[in-house]
XYZ file of C-alpha atoms in Angstrom:
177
model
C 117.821 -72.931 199.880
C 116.918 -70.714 203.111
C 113.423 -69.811 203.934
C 112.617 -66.713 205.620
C 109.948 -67.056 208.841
C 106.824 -65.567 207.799
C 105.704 -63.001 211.084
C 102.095 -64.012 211.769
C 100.099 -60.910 212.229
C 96.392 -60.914 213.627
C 94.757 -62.852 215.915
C 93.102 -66.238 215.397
C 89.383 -67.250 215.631
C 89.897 -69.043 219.315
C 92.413 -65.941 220.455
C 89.580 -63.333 219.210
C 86.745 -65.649 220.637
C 88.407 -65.849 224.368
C 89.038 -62.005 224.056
C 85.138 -61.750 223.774
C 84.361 -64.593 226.236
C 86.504 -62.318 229.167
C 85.188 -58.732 227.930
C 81.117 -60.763 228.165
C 82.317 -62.012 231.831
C 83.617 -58.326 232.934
C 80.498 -56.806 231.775
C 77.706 -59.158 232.936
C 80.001 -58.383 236.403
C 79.886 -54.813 236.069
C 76.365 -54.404 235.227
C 74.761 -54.522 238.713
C 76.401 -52.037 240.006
C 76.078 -49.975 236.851
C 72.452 -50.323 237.574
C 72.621 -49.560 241.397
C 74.562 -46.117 240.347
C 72.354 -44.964 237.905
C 69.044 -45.608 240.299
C 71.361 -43.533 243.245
C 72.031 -40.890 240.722
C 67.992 -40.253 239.935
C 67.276 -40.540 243.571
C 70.321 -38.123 244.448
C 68.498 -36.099 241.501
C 64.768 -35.655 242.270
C 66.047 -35.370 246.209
C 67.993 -32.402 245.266
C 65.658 -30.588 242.862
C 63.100 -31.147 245.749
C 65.018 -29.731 248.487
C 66.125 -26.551 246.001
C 62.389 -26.150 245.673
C 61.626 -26.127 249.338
C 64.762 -23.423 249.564
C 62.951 -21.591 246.673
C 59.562 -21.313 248.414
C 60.186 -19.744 251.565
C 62.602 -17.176 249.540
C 59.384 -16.996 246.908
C 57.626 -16.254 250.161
C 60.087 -13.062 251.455
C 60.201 -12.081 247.861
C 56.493 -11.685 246.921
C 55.663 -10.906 250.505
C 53.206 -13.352 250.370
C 52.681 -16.996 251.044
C 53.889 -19.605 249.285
C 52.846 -23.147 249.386
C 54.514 -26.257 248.196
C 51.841 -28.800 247.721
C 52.609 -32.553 247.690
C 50.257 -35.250 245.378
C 51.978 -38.308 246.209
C 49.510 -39.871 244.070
C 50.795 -38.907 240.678
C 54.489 -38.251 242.673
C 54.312 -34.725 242.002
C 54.629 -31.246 243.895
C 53.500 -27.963 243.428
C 55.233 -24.666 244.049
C 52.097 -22.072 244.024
C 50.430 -19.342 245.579
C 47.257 -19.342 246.824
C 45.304 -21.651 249.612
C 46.202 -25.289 250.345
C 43.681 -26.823 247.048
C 43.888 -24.319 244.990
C 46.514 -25.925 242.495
C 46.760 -29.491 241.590
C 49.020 -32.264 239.394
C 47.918 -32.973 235.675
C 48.075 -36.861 234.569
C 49.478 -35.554 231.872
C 50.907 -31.478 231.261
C 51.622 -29.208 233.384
C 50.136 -28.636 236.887
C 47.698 -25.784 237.177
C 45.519 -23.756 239.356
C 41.719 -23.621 239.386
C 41.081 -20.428 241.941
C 41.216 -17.267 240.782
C 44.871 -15.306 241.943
C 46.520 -18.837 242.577
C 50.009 -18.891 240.624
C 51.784 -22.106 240.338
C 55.208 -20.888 240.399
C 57.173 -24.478 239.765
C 55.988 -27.959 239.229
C 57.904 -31.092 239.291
C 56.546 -34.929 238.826
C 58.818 -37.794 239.296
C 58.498 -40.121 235.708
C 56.774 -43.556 236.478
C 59.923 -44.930 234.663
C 62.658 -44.415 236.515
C 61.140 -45.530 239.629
C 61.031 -43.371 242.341
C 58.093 -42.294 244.431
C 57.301 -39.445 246.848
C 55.933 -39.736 249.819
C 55.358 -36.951 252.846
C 53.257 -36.861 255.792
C 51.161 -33.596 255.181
C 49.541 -32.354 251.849
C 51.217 -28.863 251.782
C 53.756 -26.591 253.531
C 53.119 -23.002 253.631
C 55.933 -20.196 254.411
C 55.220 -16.965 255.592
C 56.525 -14.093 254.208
C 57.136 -11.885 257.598
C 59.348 -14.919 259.045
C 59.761 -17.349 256.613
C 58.645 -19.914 258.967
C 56.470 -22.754 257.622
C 53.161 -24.307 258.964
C 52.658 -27.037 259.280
C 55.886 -29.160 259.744
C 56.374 -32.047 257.892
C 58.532 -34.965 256.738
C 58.856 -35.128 252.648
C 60.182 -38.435 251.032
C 61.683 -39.598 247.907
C 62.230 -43.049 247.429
C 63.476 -45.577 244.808
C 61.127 -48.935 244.036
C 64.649 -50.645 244.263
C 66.072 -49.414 247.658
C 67.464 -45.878 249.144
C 64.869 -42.903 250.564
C 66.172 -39.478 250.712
C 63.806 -37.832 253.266
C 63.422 -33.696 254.103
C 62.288 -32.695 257.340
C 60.841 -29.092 257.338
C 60.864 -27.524 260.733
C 58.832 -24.731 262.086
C 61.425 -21.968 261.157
C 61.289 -22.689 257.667
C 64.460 -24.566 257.786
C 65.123 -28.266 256.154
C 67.095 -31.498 257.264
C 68.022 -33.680 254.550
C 69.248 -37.353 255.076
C 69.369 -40.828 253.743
C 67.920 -43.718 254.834
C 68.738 -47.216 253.171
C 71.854 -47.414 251.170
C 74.692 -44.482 251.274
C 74.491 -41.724 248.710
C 77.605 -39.648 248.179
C 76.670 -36.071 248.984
C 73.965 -36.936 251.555
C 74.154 -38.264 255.496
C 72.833 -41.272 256.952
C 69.596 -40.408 259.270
């Protein structure tokens, strides 16, 4: 009598048990740093959508021929692309921002969501650009920061122009200040 060797195909309970042990180990590794990517990526987000809006105001401004503000709430993390004087527009809790003086136009509004934790921060309430030079009064230091590390700041200078850098922990994209 011969017997034939059965092939054994599949995977036992203990092989298929220390294949899930390793993938658990590799993942509670990799999750920190998943984490830490995902918070650079919203600051590297908001920190670029603010810095397009800064462009956009002082082009708003040559465009319209008239002046164009971008108010900061740092309150409510918010800012305000409008027309009009310094108070005339203002950050909703909840909704859109809006303006309360007659011929004040908010032109763009942005607020940063309380759950992905960033903040903005800036040193002066509003930035105005003129429309004749596109130069912006007064000067001032705008900052977006995340609850868990890493501040992208934008300096504003006198002729309208703005300086981004980081400050904290690298971002790809962005310069250390």
């Amino acid at each position: 009598m011969k017997s034939t060797p059965s092939c054994q195909r599949g995977l036992t309970l203990i092989e298929a048990g220390a294949v899930l042990a390793i993938a658990a180990i590799v993942a509670g590794q990799a999750a920190p740093s998943l984490r830490s990517l995902v918070d650079h990526r919203r600051l590297d987000g908001a920190a670029a959508a603010l810095a397009a809006d800064l462009q956009a105001a002082r082009l708003e401004a040559i465009a319209r021929n008239r002046p164009v503000r971008l108010a900061v709430d740092a309150a409510q993390s918010c800012w305000i692309l409008h027309t009009g004087a310094a108070g005339d527009c203002a950050c909703r809790a909840s909704g859109p921002a809006h303006c309360a003086a007659p011929g004040a136009q908010v032109l763009r509004s942005q607020a940063l969501d309380a759950g992905t934790g960033l903040r903005l921060a800036a040193n002066v309430a509003s930035i105005a650009f003129d429309p004749v030079l596109g130069t912006s009064t007064p000067t001032g230091t705008l900052r977006v920061a995340h609850q868990r590390g890493g501040e992208i700041r934008h300096t504003v200078n006198v002729l309208g122009r703005t300086r981004s850098c980081v400050a904290g922990a690298a971002i790809a994209g962005w310069r250390a200040c």
